[in-house]
Coordinates of N, CA and C in Angstrom, one line a residue:
M1050 N -26.7 13.1 36.0 CA -25.8 14.2 35.7 C -24.7 13.7 34.7
D1051 N -24.2 12.6 34.9 CA -23.1 12.0 34.1 C -23.6 11.9 32.6
S1052 N -24.8 11.4 32.5 CA -25.3 11.2 31.1 C -25.3 12.5 30.3
T1053 N -25.7 13.5 31.0 CA -25.8 14.9 30.4 C -24.4 15.3 30.0
V1054 N -23.4 15.1 30.9 CA -22.0 15.5 30.6 C -21.5 14.7 29.4
E1055 N -21.8 13.4 29.3 CA -21.2 12.6 28.3 C -21.9 12.8 26.9
N1056 N -23.0 13.5 26.8 CA -23.6 13.8 25.5 C -23.1 15.0 24.9
V1057 N -22.2 15.7 25.6 CA -21.5 16.8 25.0 C -20.6 16.4 23.9
A1058 N -20.5 17.1 22.7 CA -19.6 16.7 21.7 C -18.2 17.3 22.0
Y1059 N -17.3 16.4 22.5 CA -16.0 16.8 22.8 C -15.0 16.7 21.7
S1060 N -14.0 17.5 21.6 CA -13.0 17.3 20.5 C -11.6 17.7 21.1
P1061 N -11.1 16.9 22.1 CA -9.8 17.2 22.7 C -8.7 17.3 21.6
K1062 N -7.9 18.3 21.8 CA -6.8 18.5 20.8 C -5.6 17.6 21.0
N1063 N -5.3 17.2 22.3 CA -4.1 16.5 22.6 C -4.4 15.0 22.8
V1064 N -4.1 14.2 21.8 CA -4.5 12.8 21.8 C -3.3 11.9 22.0
F1065 N -3.6 10.8 22.9 CA -2.6 9.8 23.2 C -3.2 8.4 22.9
I1066 N -2.5 7.6 22.1 CA -2.9 6.2 21.9 C -2.3 5.3 22.9
L1067 N -3.2 4.5 23.5 CA -2.8 3.5 24.5 C -2.9 2.2 23.9
S1068 N -1.8 1.4 23.7 CA -1.9 0.2 23.0 C -0.9 -0.9 23.6
G1069 N -1.1 -2.1 23.1 CA -0.3 -3.2 23.6 C -1.2 -4.3 24.1
Q1070 N -0.8 -5.0 25.3 CA -1.5 -6.0 25.8 C -2.1 -5.8 27.1
S1071 N -2.3 -6.7 28.0 CA -3.1 -6.6 29.2 C -2.7 -5.6 30.2
N1072 N -1.3 -5.4 30.3 CA -0.9 -4.5 31.4 C -1.2 -3.1 30.9
M1073 N -1.3 -2.8 29.6 CA -1.8 -1.5 29.2 C -3.3 -1.4 29.3
A1074 N -4.0 -2.5 28.9 CA -5.5 -2.4 29.1 C -5.9 -2.4 30.5
G1075 N -5.1 -2.9 31.4 CA -5.3 -2.7 32.8 C -6.0 -3.9 33.5
R1076 N -5.3 -4.5 34.4 CA -5.8 -5.6 35.3 C -5.7 -5.2 36.8
G1077 N -5.4 -4.0 37.1 CA -5.3 -3.6 38.4 C -6.7 -3.7 39.2
G1078 N -6.7 -4.4 40.2 CA -7.9 -4.7 41.0 C -8.8 -5.8 40.5
V1079 N -8.3 -6.5 39.5 CA -9.1 -7.6 39.0 C -8.7 -8.9 39.6
E1080 N -9.6 -9.7 40.2 CA -9.4 -10.9 40.7 C -10.6 -11.9 40.3
K1081 N -10.2 -13.0 39.8 CA -11.2 -14.0 39.4 C -12.3 -13.4 38.5
H1082 N -11.8 -12.6 37.5 CA -12.7 -12.1 36.5 C -13.7 -11.0 37.1
H1083 N -13.2 -10.4 38.2 CA -14.1 -9.4 38.8 C -13.2 -8.2 39.2
W1084 N -13.6 -7.0 38.8 CA -12.9 -5.8 39.1 C -13.5 -5.3 40.5
D1085 N -12.6 -4.9 41.4 CA -13.0 -4.4 42.7 C -13.6 -3.1 42.7
G1086 N -13.5 -2.3 41.6 CA -14.1 -1.0 41.5 C -13.3 0.1 42.2
V1087 N -12.2 -0.1 42.8 CA -11.4 0.8 43.5 C -10.6 1.7 42.6
V1088 N -10.9 3.0 42.6 CA -10.3 4.0 41.8 C -9.4 4.9 42.6
P1089 N -8.0 4.8 42.5 CA -7.2 5.7 43.3 C -7.4 7.2 42.9
N1090 N -7.1 8.0 43.8 CA -7.2 9.5 43.5 C -6.6 9.9 42.3
E1091 N -5.4 9.3 42.0 CA -4.6 9.7 40.8 C -5.3 9.3 39.5
C1092 N -6.3 8.4 39.6 CA -7.0 8.0 38.4 C -8.5 8.5 38.3
H1093 N -8.8 9.4 39.1 CA -10.2 10.0 39.1 C -10.5 10.7 37.8
P1094 N -11.7 10.6 37.4 CA -12.1 11.3 36.1 C -12.1 12.8 36.3
D1095 N -11.8 13.5 35.2 CA -11.9 15.0 35.1 C -12.7 15.3 33.9
A1096 N -14.0 15.6 34.2 CA -15.0 15.8 33.2 C -14.7 17.0 32.3
S1097 N -13.8 17.8 32.7 CA -13.5 19.0 31.9 C -12.3 18.8 31.1
R1098 N -11.5 17.8 31.3 CA -10.2 17.8 30.6 C -9.7 16.5 30.1
I1099 N -10.3 15.3 30.6 CA -9.8 14.0 30.2 C -10.9 13.2 29.6
F1100 N -10.8 12.8 28.3 CA -11.8 12.1 27.6 C -11.2 10.8 26.9
R1101 N -12.1 9.9 26.6 CA -11.7 8.7 26.0 C -12.5 8.4 24.7
L1102 N -11.9 7.9 23.7 CA -12.6 7.5 22.5 C -13.2 6.1 22.7
S1103 N -14.5 6.0 22.7 CA -15.2 4.7 22.8 C -15.0 3.8 21.7
A1104 N -15.5 2.6 21.9 CA -15.4 1.6 20.8 C -16.3 2.1 19.6
H1105 N -17.2 2.9 19.8 CA -18.0 3.4 18.8 C -17.5 4.7 18.2
L1106 N -16.3 5.1 18.6 CA -15.6 6.2 18.0 C -16.2 7.6 18.5
H1107 N -16.8 7.6 19.6 CA -17.3 8.8 20.1 C -16.5 9.2 21.5
Y1108 N -16.2 10.5 21.7 CA -15.6 10.9 22.9 C -16.6 11.0 24.0
E1109 N -16.1 10.5 25.2 CA -16.9 10.6 26.4 C -15.9 10.9 27.6
V1110 N -16.4 11.2 28.7 CA -15.5 11.5 29.9 C -14.8 10.2 30.2
A1111 N -13.5 10.3 30.4 CA -12.6 9.1 30.6 C -12.8 8.7 32.1
R1112 N -12.9 7.4 32.3 CA -13.0 6.9 33.7 C -12.6 5.4 33.6
E1113 N -12.1 4.9 34.7 CA -11.7 3.5 34.7 C -13.0 2.6 34.7
P1114 N -12.8 1.4 34.1 CA -11.6 0.9 33.3 C -11.7 1.5 31.9
L1115 N -10.6 2.0 31.4 CA -10.5 2.7 30.1 C -10.8 1.8 29.0
H1116 N -10.4 0.5 29.2 CA -10.4 -0.4 28.1 C -11.6 -1.4 28.1
H1117 N -12.7 -1.0 28.9 CA -13.8 -2.0 29.1 C -14.5 -2.4 27.8
D1118 N -14.5 -1.5 26.8 CA -15.2 -1.9 25.5 C -14.2 -2.2 24.4
I1119 N -13.0 -2.2 24.7 CA -11.9 -2.5 23.7 C -11.4 -3.9 23.9
D1120 N -10.9 -4.1 25.1 CA -10.4 -5.5 25.5 C -11.6 -6.2 26.2
A1121 N -12.7 -6.3 25.3 CA -14.0 -6.7 25.8 C -14.1 -8.1 26.2
K1122 N -13.2 -9.0 25.8 CA -13.3 -10.4 26.1 C -12.8 -10.8 27.5
K1123 N -12.1 -9.8 28.1 CA -11.5 -9.9 29.4 C -12.1 -8.9 30.3
T1124 N -11.9 -9.1 31.7 CA -12.2 -8.1 32.6 C -11.2 -7.1 32.8
C1125 N -11.4 -5.9 32.6 CA -10.5 -4.8 32.7 C -10.6 -4.1 34.1
G1126 N -9.5 -3.6 34.6 CA -9.5 -2.8 35.8 C -8.6 -1.6 35.5
V1127 N -7.8 -1.2 36.5 CA -7.0 0.0 36.5 C -5.8 -0.2 35.7
G1128 N -5.6 0.6 34.6 CA -4.3 0.6 33.8 C -3.5 1.9 34.1
P1129 N -2.6 2.2 33.2 CA -1.7 3.4 33.5 C -2.3 4.7 32.8
G1130 N -3.3 4.5 32.0 CA -3.9 5.7 31.3 C -4.4 6.9 32.1
M1131 N -5.2 6.6 33.1 CA -5.7 7.7 33.8 C -4.7 8.5 34.7
S1132 N -3.9 7.7 35.3 CA -2.8 8.4 36.1 C -1.9 9.2 35.2
F1133 N -1.6 8.6 34.0 CA -0.8 9.4 33.0 C -1.5 10.7 32.7
A1134 N -2.8 10.6 32.3 CA -3.5 11.9 32.0 C -3.6 12.9 33.1
N1135 N -3.9 12.4 34.2 CA -4.0 13.4 35.3 C -2.6 14.0 35.6
A1136 N -1.6 13.3 35.3 CA -0.2 13.8 35.7 C 0.2 14.9 34.6
I1137 N -0.3 14.8 33.4 CA 0.1 15.8 32.4 C -0.9 16.8 32.1
K1138 N -2.1 16.8 32.7 CA -3.3 17.6 32.2 C -3.0 19.1 32.4
D1139 N -2.2 19.5 33.4 CA -2.0 20.9 33.6 C -1.0 21.4 32.6
R1140 N -0.3 20.6 31.9 CA 0.6 21.0 30.9 C 0.0 21.1 29.5
V1141 N -1.0 20.2 29.2 CA -1.3 20.0 27.9 C -2.9 20.3 27.6
E1142 N -3.6 20.7 28.6 CA -5.0 21.0 28.5 C -5.8 19.8 28.1
A1143 N -6.9 19.9 27.4 CA -7.8 18.8 27.2 C -7.1 17.6 26.5
I1144 N -7.3 16.4 27.0 CA -6.7 15.2 26.6 C -7.7 14.2 26.1
G1145 N -7.4 13.6 24.9 CA -8.1 12.5 24.4 C -7.3 11.2 24.4
L1146 N -7.8 10.3 25.2 CA -7.2 9.0 25.3 C -7.9 8.0 24.3
V1147 N -7.0 7.3 23.6 CA -7.5 6.3 22.5 C -7.1 4.9 23.0
P1148 N -7.9 4.2 23.8 CA -7.6 2.8 24.1 C -7.6 1.9 23.0
C1149 N -6.6 1.0 22.9 CA -6.4 0.1 21.7 C -5.9 -1.2 22.3
A1150 N -5.5 -1.4 23.5 CA -4.7 -2.6 23.9 C -5.7 -3.7 24.0
V1151 N -5.1 -5.0 23.8 CA -5.9 -6.2 23.9 C -5.0 -7.3 24.6
G1152 N -5.6 -7.8 25.7 CA -4.7 -8.8 26.4 C -4.3 -10.0 25.7
G1153 N -3.1 -10.6 26.0 CA -2.6 -11.8 25.4 C -2.2 -11.7 24.0
T1154 N -1.8 -10.6 23.5 CA -1.5 -10.4 22.1 C 0.0 -10.3 21.9
A1155 N 0.5 -11.1 20.9 CA 1.9 -11.1 20.6 C 2.2 -10.0 19.6
I1156 N 3.5 -9.7 19.4 CA 3.8 -8.6 18.5 C 3.4 -8.8 17.1
K1157 N 3.4 -10.1 16.7 CA 3.0 -10.5 15.3 C 1.5 -10.2 15.0
E1158 N 0.7 -10.2 16.0 CA -0.7 -9.9 15.9 C -1.0 -8.4 15.6
W1159 N 0.1 -7.6 15.9 CA 0.0 -6.2 15.6 C 0.7 -5.7 14.4
A1160 N 1.0 -6.7 13.5 CA 1.7 -6.4 12.3 C 0.8 -5.7 11.3
H1161 N 1.4 -4.9 10.4 CA 0.6 -4.1 9.4 C -0.4 -5.0 8.7
G1162 N -1.7 -4.6 8.6 CA -2.7 -5.4 8.0 C -3.4 -6.3 8.9
Q1163 N -2.9 -6.6 10.1 CA -3.7 -7.5 11.0 C -4.8 -6.7 11.7
H1164 N -5.8 -7.4 12.2 CA -7.0 -6.8 12.7 C -6.6 -5.8 13.8
L1165 N -5.7 -6.1 14.7 CA -5.4 -5.2 15.8 C -4.8 -3.9 15.3
Y1166 N -3.9 -4.1 14.4 CA -3.2 -2.9 13.8 C -4.2 -2.0 13.1
V1167 N -5.0 -2.7 12.2 CA -6.0 -1.8 11.5 C -6.9 -1.1 12.4
N1168 N -7.4 -1.7 13.5 CA -8.3 -1.1 14.5 C -7.6 0.0 15.1
M1169 N -6.3 -0.1 15.5 CA -5.6 1.0 16.2 C -5.4 2.2 15.2
I1170 N -5.1 1.9 14.0 CA -5.0 3.0 13.0 C -6.3 3.7 12.7
N1171 N -7.3 2.9 12.6 CA -8.6 3.5 12.4 C -9.1 4.4 13.5
R1172 N -8.8 3.9 14.7 CA -9.2 4.7 15.9 C -8.4 5.9 16.0
A1173 N -7.1 5.9 15.7 CA -6.3 7.1 15.7 C -6.7 8.1 14.6
R1174 N -7.1 7.6 13.5 CA -7.6 8.5 12.5 C -8.9 9.1 12.9
A1175 N -9.7 8.4 13.5 CA -11.0 9.0 14.1 C -10.7 10.0 15.0
A1176 N -9.8 9.9 15.9 CA -9.5 10.9 16.8 C -9.0 12.2 16.1
M1177 N -8.2 12.0 15.1 CA -7.7 13.1 14.3 C -8.8 13.8 13.6
S1178 N -9.8 13.0 13.1 CA -11.0 13.5 12.5 C -11.8 14.4 13.4
H1179 N -11.7 14.2 14.6 CA -12.4 15.0 15.7 C -11.7 16.3 15.9
G1180 N -10.6 16.5 15.3 CA -9.8 17.8 15.4 C -8.6 17.6 16.3
G1181 N -8.3 16.3 16.7 CA -7.2 16.1 17.6 C -5.8 15.9 16.9
E1182 N -4.8 16.2 17.7 CA -3.4 16.0 17.2 C -2.8 14.9 18.1
I1183 N -2.3 13.8 17.4 CA -1.8 12.8 18.2 C -0.4 13.1 18.7
K1184 N -0.3 13.1 20.0 CA 1.0 13.6 20.7 C 1.9 12.4 21.0
A1185 N 1.4 11.2 21.2 CA 2.3 10.1 21.4 C 1.5 8.8 21.4
L1186 N 2.3 7.7 21.1 CA 1.8 6.4 21.3 C 2.4 5.7 22.5
L1187 N 1.6 5.3 23.5 CA 2.1 4.7 24.6 C 2.0 3.2 24.4
W1188 N 3.0 2.4 24.5 CA 3.0 1.0 24.1 C 3.6 0.1 25.3
Y1189 N 2.8 -0.8 25.7 CA 3.2 -1.8 26.7 C 2.8 -3.2 26.2
Q1190 N 3.8 -3.9 25.7 CA 3.5 -5.3 25.2 C 4.8 -6.1 25.1
G1191 N 4.7 -7.3 25.1 CA 5.9 -8.2 25.0 C 5.8 -9.4 25.8
E1192 N 5.0 -9.4 26.9 CA 4.9 -10.6 27.7 C 4.5 -11.9 26.9
S1193 N 3.7 -11.8 25.9 CA 3.3 -12.9 25.1 C 4.4 -13.3 24.1
D1194 N 5.5 -12.5 24.1 CA 6.7 -12.9 23.2 C 7.8 -13.5 24.0
T1195 N 7.6 -13.8 25.3 CA 8.7 -14.4 26.0 C 8.5 -15.9 26.0
L1196 N 7.9 -16.5 25.0 CA 7.5 -17.9 25.1 C 8.4 -18.7 24.2
S1197 N 9.2 -18.1 23.3 CA 9.9 -18.9 22.4 C 11.2 -18.1 21.9
Q1198 N 12.2 -18.8 21.5 CA 13.4 -18.2 20.9 C 13.1 -17.5 19.6
H1199 N 12.1 -18.0 18.9 CA 11.8 -17.3 17.6 C 11.2 -16.0 17.9
C1200 N 10.4 -15.9 18.9 CA 9.8 -14.6 19.3 C 10.8 -13.6 19.7
V1201 N 11.8 -14.1 20.5 CA 12.9 -13.2 20.9 C 13.7 -12.8 19.7
D1202 N 14.1 -13.7 18.8 CA 14.9 -13.3 17.7 C 14.3 -12.3 16.7
T1203 N 12.9 -12.2 16.7 CA 12.2 -11.3 15.7 C 11.6 -10.1 16.4
Y1204 N 11.7 -10.1 17.7 CA 10.9 -9.0 18.4 C 11.3 -7.6 18.0
K1205 N 12.7 -7.4 18.0 CA 13.1 -6.0 17.8 C 12.8 -5.5 16.4
A1206 N 13.0 -6.4 15.4 CA 12.6 -6.0 14.0 C 11.2 -5.8 13.9
N1207 N 10.4 -6.6 14.5 CA 8.9 -6.4 14.4 C 8.5 -5.2 15.1
M1208 N 9.1 -4.8 16.2 CA 8.6 -3.6 16.9 C 9.1 -2.3 16.2
E1209 N 10.3 -2.4 15.5 CA 10.7 -1.3 14.7 C 9.8 -1.1 13.5
K1210 N 9.4 -2.2 12.9 CA 8.5 -2.1 11.8 C 7.2 -1.5 12.1
L1211 N 6.7 -1.9 13.3 CA 5.4 -1.4 13.8 C 5.5 0.1 13.9
I1212 N 6.6 0.6 14.5 CA 6.8 2.0 14.7 C 6.8 2.7 13.3
H1213 N 7.6 2.2 12.4 CA 7.6 2.8 11.0 C 6.2 2.8 10.3
D1214 N 5.6 1.7 10.5 CA 4.2 1.5 9.8 C 3.2 2.6 10.4
V1215 N 3.2 2.7 11.7 CA 2.3 3.5 12.3 C 2.6 5.0 11.9
R1216 N 3.8 5.3 11.9 CA 4.2 6.7 11.5 C 3.8 7.0 10.1
A1217 N 4.0 6.0 9.2 CA 3.7 6.2 7.8 C 2.2 6.3 7.6
D1218 N 1.4 5.4 8.2 CA 0.0 5.3 8.0 C -0.7 6.6 8.6
L1219 N -0.2 7.1 9.6 CA -0.7 8.3 10.2 C -0.1 9.7 9.7
H1220 N 0.9 9.4 8.8 CA 1.5 10.7 8.2 C 2.1 11.5 9.3
L1221 N 2.7 10.8 10.3 CA 3.4 11.5 11.4 C 4.8 10.9 11.6
P1222 N 5.7 11.3 10.7 CA 7.0 10.7 10.7 C 7.8 10.8 12.0
S1223 N 7.5 11.8 12.8 CA 8.2 12.0 14.1 C 7.3 11.7 15.3
L1224 N 6.3 10.9 15.1 CA 5.4 10.6 16.2 C 6.1 10.1 17.4
P1225 N 6.0 10.6 18.6 CA 6.7 10.1 19.8 C 6.1 8.7 20.1
I1226 N 7.0 7.8 20.5 CA 6.7 6.5 21.0 C 7.2 6.3 22.4
I1227 N 6.5 6.1 23.4 CA 7.0 5.8 24.7 C 6.6 4.2 24.9
Q1228 N 7.6 3.4 24.9 CA 7.3 2.0 25.2 C 7.8 1.6 26.5
V1229 N 7.2 0.6 27.1 CA 7.5 0.1 28.4 C 8.3 -1.2 28.3
A1230 N 9.4 -1.3 29.0 CA 10.1 -2.6 29.0 C 9.4 -3.5 30.1
I1231 N 9.1 -4.6 29.7 CA 8.2 -5.5 30.4 C 8.7 -5.8 31.8
A1232 N 7.8 -6.1 32.7 CA 8.2 -6.6 34.1 C 7.9 -8.0 34.4
S1233 N 7.3 -8.7 33.5 CA 6.8 -10.0 33.7 C 6.8 -10.8 32.4
G1234 N 6.7 -12.2 32.6 CA 6.7 -13.0 31.4 C 7.3 -14.3 31.7
D1235 N 7.5 -15.1 30.8 CA 8.3 -16.4 30.9 C 9.7 -16.2 31.3
E1236 N 10.2 -16.7 32.4 CA 11.5 -16.4 33.0 C 12.6 -16.7 32.0
K1237 N 12.4 -17.7 31.1 CA 13.4 -18.2 30.2 C 13.9 -17.1 29.2
Y1238 N 12.9 -16.2 28.8 CA 13.2 -15.3 27.7 C 12.8 -13.8 28.1
I1239 N 12.4 -13.5 29.3 CA 12.0 -12.2 29.6 C 13.1 -11.2 29.5
E1240 N 14.3 -11.5 29.9 CA 15.4 -10.6 29.8 C 15.8 -10.4 28.4
K1241 N 15.7 -11.3 27.5 CA 16.0 -11.2 26.1 C 15.0 -10.2 25.4
I1242 N 13.7 -10.3 25.8 CA 12.8 -9.3 25.2 C 13.0 -8.0 25.8
R1243 N 13.3 -7.9 27.0 CA 13.6 -6.5 27.7 C 14.9 -5.9 26.9
E1244 N 15.9 -6.8 26.7 CA 17.0 -6.3 25.9 C 16.6 -5.8 24.5
A1245 N 15.8 -6.5 23.9 CA 15.3 -6.1 22.6 C 14.6 -4.7 22.6
Q1246 N 13.7 -4.6 23.7 CA 13.0 -3.3 23.8 C 13.9 -2.2 24.1
K1247 N 14.8 -2.4 24.9 CA 15.8 -1.3 25.3 C 16.8 -0.9 24.2
A1248 N 16.9 -1.9 23.3 CA 18.0 -1.7 22.2 C 17.4 -0.9 21.0
I1249 N 16.0 -0.7 21.0 CA 15.5 0.1 19.9 C 16.0 1.5 19.9
D1250 N 16.7 1.9 18.9 CA 17.3 3.2 18.8 C 16.8 3.9 17.5
L1251 N 15.6 4.5 17.8 CA 15.0 5.3 16.6 C 14.7 6.7 17.2
P1252 N 14.6 7.6 16.3 CA 14.3 9.0 16.7 C 12.9 9.1 17.5
N1253 N 12.8 9.8 18.5 CA 11.6 10.0 19.2 C 11.0 8.8 19.8
V1254 N 11.9 7.9 20.2 CA 11.4 6.6 20.8 C 12.1 6.5 22.2
V1255 N 11.4 6.5 23.3 CA 11.9 6.4 24.6 C 11.4 5.1 25.3
C1256 N 12.1 4.6 26.2 CA 11.7 3.5 27.0 C 11.5 3.7 28.4
V1257 N 10.4 3.3 29.0 CA 10.2 3.3 30.5 C 10.3 1.9 31.0
D1258 N 11.1 1.7 32.1 CA 11.2 0.3 32.5 C 10.3 0.0 33.7
A1259 N 9.4 -1.0 33.5 CA 8.4 -1.4 34.5 C 9.1 -2.4 35.5
M1260 N 10.2 -2.9 35.3 CA 10.8 -3.9 36.2 C 11.0 -3.3 37.6
G1261 N 10.5 -4.0 38.6 CA 10.5 -3.5 40.0 C 9.2 -3.1 40.5
L1262 N 8.3 -2.8 39.5 CA 6.9 -2.5 40.0 C 6.2 -3.7 40.5
Q1263 N 5.3 -3.5 41.5 CA 4.7 -4.7 42.1 C 3.8 -5.4 41.2
L1264 N 3.9 -6.8 41.2 CA 3.0 -7.6 40.4 C 2.0 -8.3 41.3
K1265 N 0.8 -8.5 40.8 CA -0.2 -9.3 41.5 C 0.2 -10.7 41.7
E1266 N -0.5 -11.5 42.4 CA -0.1 -12.8 42.8 C 0.0 -13.8 41.5
D1267 N -0.5 -13.3 40.4 CA -0.3 -14.1 39.2 C 1.1 -13.9 38.6
N1268 N 1.8 -13.1 39.2 CA 3.2 -12.8 38.7 C 3.2 -12.3 37.2
L1269 N 2.2 -11.8 36.7 CA 2.1 -11.3 35.4 C 1.5 -9.9 35.2
H1270 N 0.6 -9.6 36.1 CA -0.1 -8.3 35.9 C 0.3 -7.3 37.0
L1271 N 0.4 -6.0 36.7 CA 0.7 -5.0 37.7 C -0.5 -4.8 38.6
T1272 N -0.2 -4.5 39.9 CA -1.2 -4.2 40.9 C -1.8 -2.7 40.5
T1273 N -2.9 -2.4 41.2 CA -3.4 -1.1 41.0 C -2.4 0.0 41.3
E1274 N -1.8 -0.2 42.5 CA -0.7 0.9 42.8 C 0.5 0.9 41.9
A1275 N 0.9 -0.2 41.3 CA 1.9 -0.2 40.3 C 1.5 0.5 39.0
Q1276 N 0.3 0.3 38.6 CA -0.3 0.9 37.5 C -0.3 2.4 37.6
V1277 N -0.7 2.9 38.8 CA -0.7 4.4 39.1 C 0.8 4.9 38.9
K1278 N 1.7 4.2 39.4 CA 3.1 4.6 39.3 C 3.6 4.5 37.9
L1279 N 3.2 3.5 37.2 CA 3.6 3.4 35.7 C 3.1 4.6 35.0
G1280 N 1.8 4.9 35.2 CA 1.3 6.1 34.5 C 2.0 7.3 34.8
Q1281 N 2.5 7.5 36.0 CA 3.2 8.7 36.4 C 4.7 8.6 35.7
M1282 N 5.2 7.5 35.6 CA 6.5 7.3 34.9 C 6.4 7.6 33.4
L1283 N 5.3 7.2 32.8 CA 5.0 7.5 31.4 C 4.8 9.0 31.2
A1284 N 4.1 9.7 32.2 CA 3.9 11.1 32.1 C 5.2 11.8 32.3
D1285 N 6.1 11.4 33.2 CA 7.4 12.0 33.3 C 8.2 11.9 32.0
A1286 N 8.2 10.7 31.3 CA 8.9 10.6 30.1 C 8.3 11.5 29.0
Y1287 N 7.0 11.6 29.0 CA 6.3 12.5 28.0 C 6.8 14.0 28.2
L1288 N 6.6 14.4 29.5 CA 6.9 15.8 29.8 C 8.4 16.1 29.6
T1289 N 9.2 15.2 29.9 CA 10.7 15.4 29.7 C 11.1 15.4 28.3
H1290 N 10.6 14.5 27.5 CA 11.2 14.4 26.2 C 10.3 15.1 25.1
F1291 N 9.0 15.2 25.2 CA 8.2 15.6 24.2 C 7.2 16.7 24.4
A1292 N 6.9 17.2 25.6 CA 5.9 18.1 25.8 C 6.6 19.5 25.5
P1293 N 5.8 20.5 25.1 CA 6.2 21.8 24.9 C 6.6 22.4 26.3
Q1294 N 7.7 23.3 26.3 CA 8.1 23.9 27.5 C 7.0 24.7 28.1
E1295 N 6.9 24.8 29.4 CA 5.9 25.5 30.1 C 5.9 27.0 29.7
P1296 N 4.8 27.5 29.3 CA 4.8 29.0 28.9 C 5.0 29.9 30.1
C1297 N 5.6 31.0 29.9 CA 5.7 31.9 31.1 C 4.4 32.6 31.3
V1298 N 3.9 32.6 32.5 CA 2.6 33.1 32.8 C 2.8 34.4 33.7
A1299 N 2.3 35.5 33.3 CA 2.4 36.7 34.0 C 1.6 36.7 35.3
T1300 N 2.1 37.1 36.4 CA 1.4 37.1 37.6 C 1.2 38.5 38.1
S1301 N 0.1 38.8 38.8 CA -0.2 40.1 39.3 C -0.2 40.1 40.7

């Protein structure tokens, strides 16, 4: 039955880019390179309303793990994308998720012209060519930049440039950006990176703080439950700051 469903040509209108590093790609439920396969209710697929753009640029029904063919060199598990989509679907109708995150990547690897950046832009353009309108970029990255003073010193400027470049290349000067302030990383510099993230003051850029969400035993990756919560926090940020107001519906 699923194969029949996924052969339908979908063209969801409301597109969200999921990008950054491993906590966006999802490591919830992954232990020793094996995903436990547990999918919380908040992350269940919805074959009528939530779709994902595959590595081959085709839409299919979205299901965990969303990044399995994007962050393909690592084992992916539950991330924030599905709980985000399920939390907003009643407000925005059909949703297209565009996974782009790759684990272990520093901000400099997402610079304009770099492979990761080019791939993200190409995938976003493919979603637009399917008739979609990009509603927001969800960004969770920075753990890999807690390793040196140089990374700290350049992070804010690099992140602001990334935002400007994405908006310019997609011809969306007001594209909403919802970034996550990191919850883990090298203790020496984590607070400095968080400060840089929260200090970004650009139009249509908001920050969701992951600090306090439960980490796995590796003290780096969010647990499955924490990923569900993060997705809901991202949804709240989107609905509060960027979503159209709920239409008035006549009742009989």
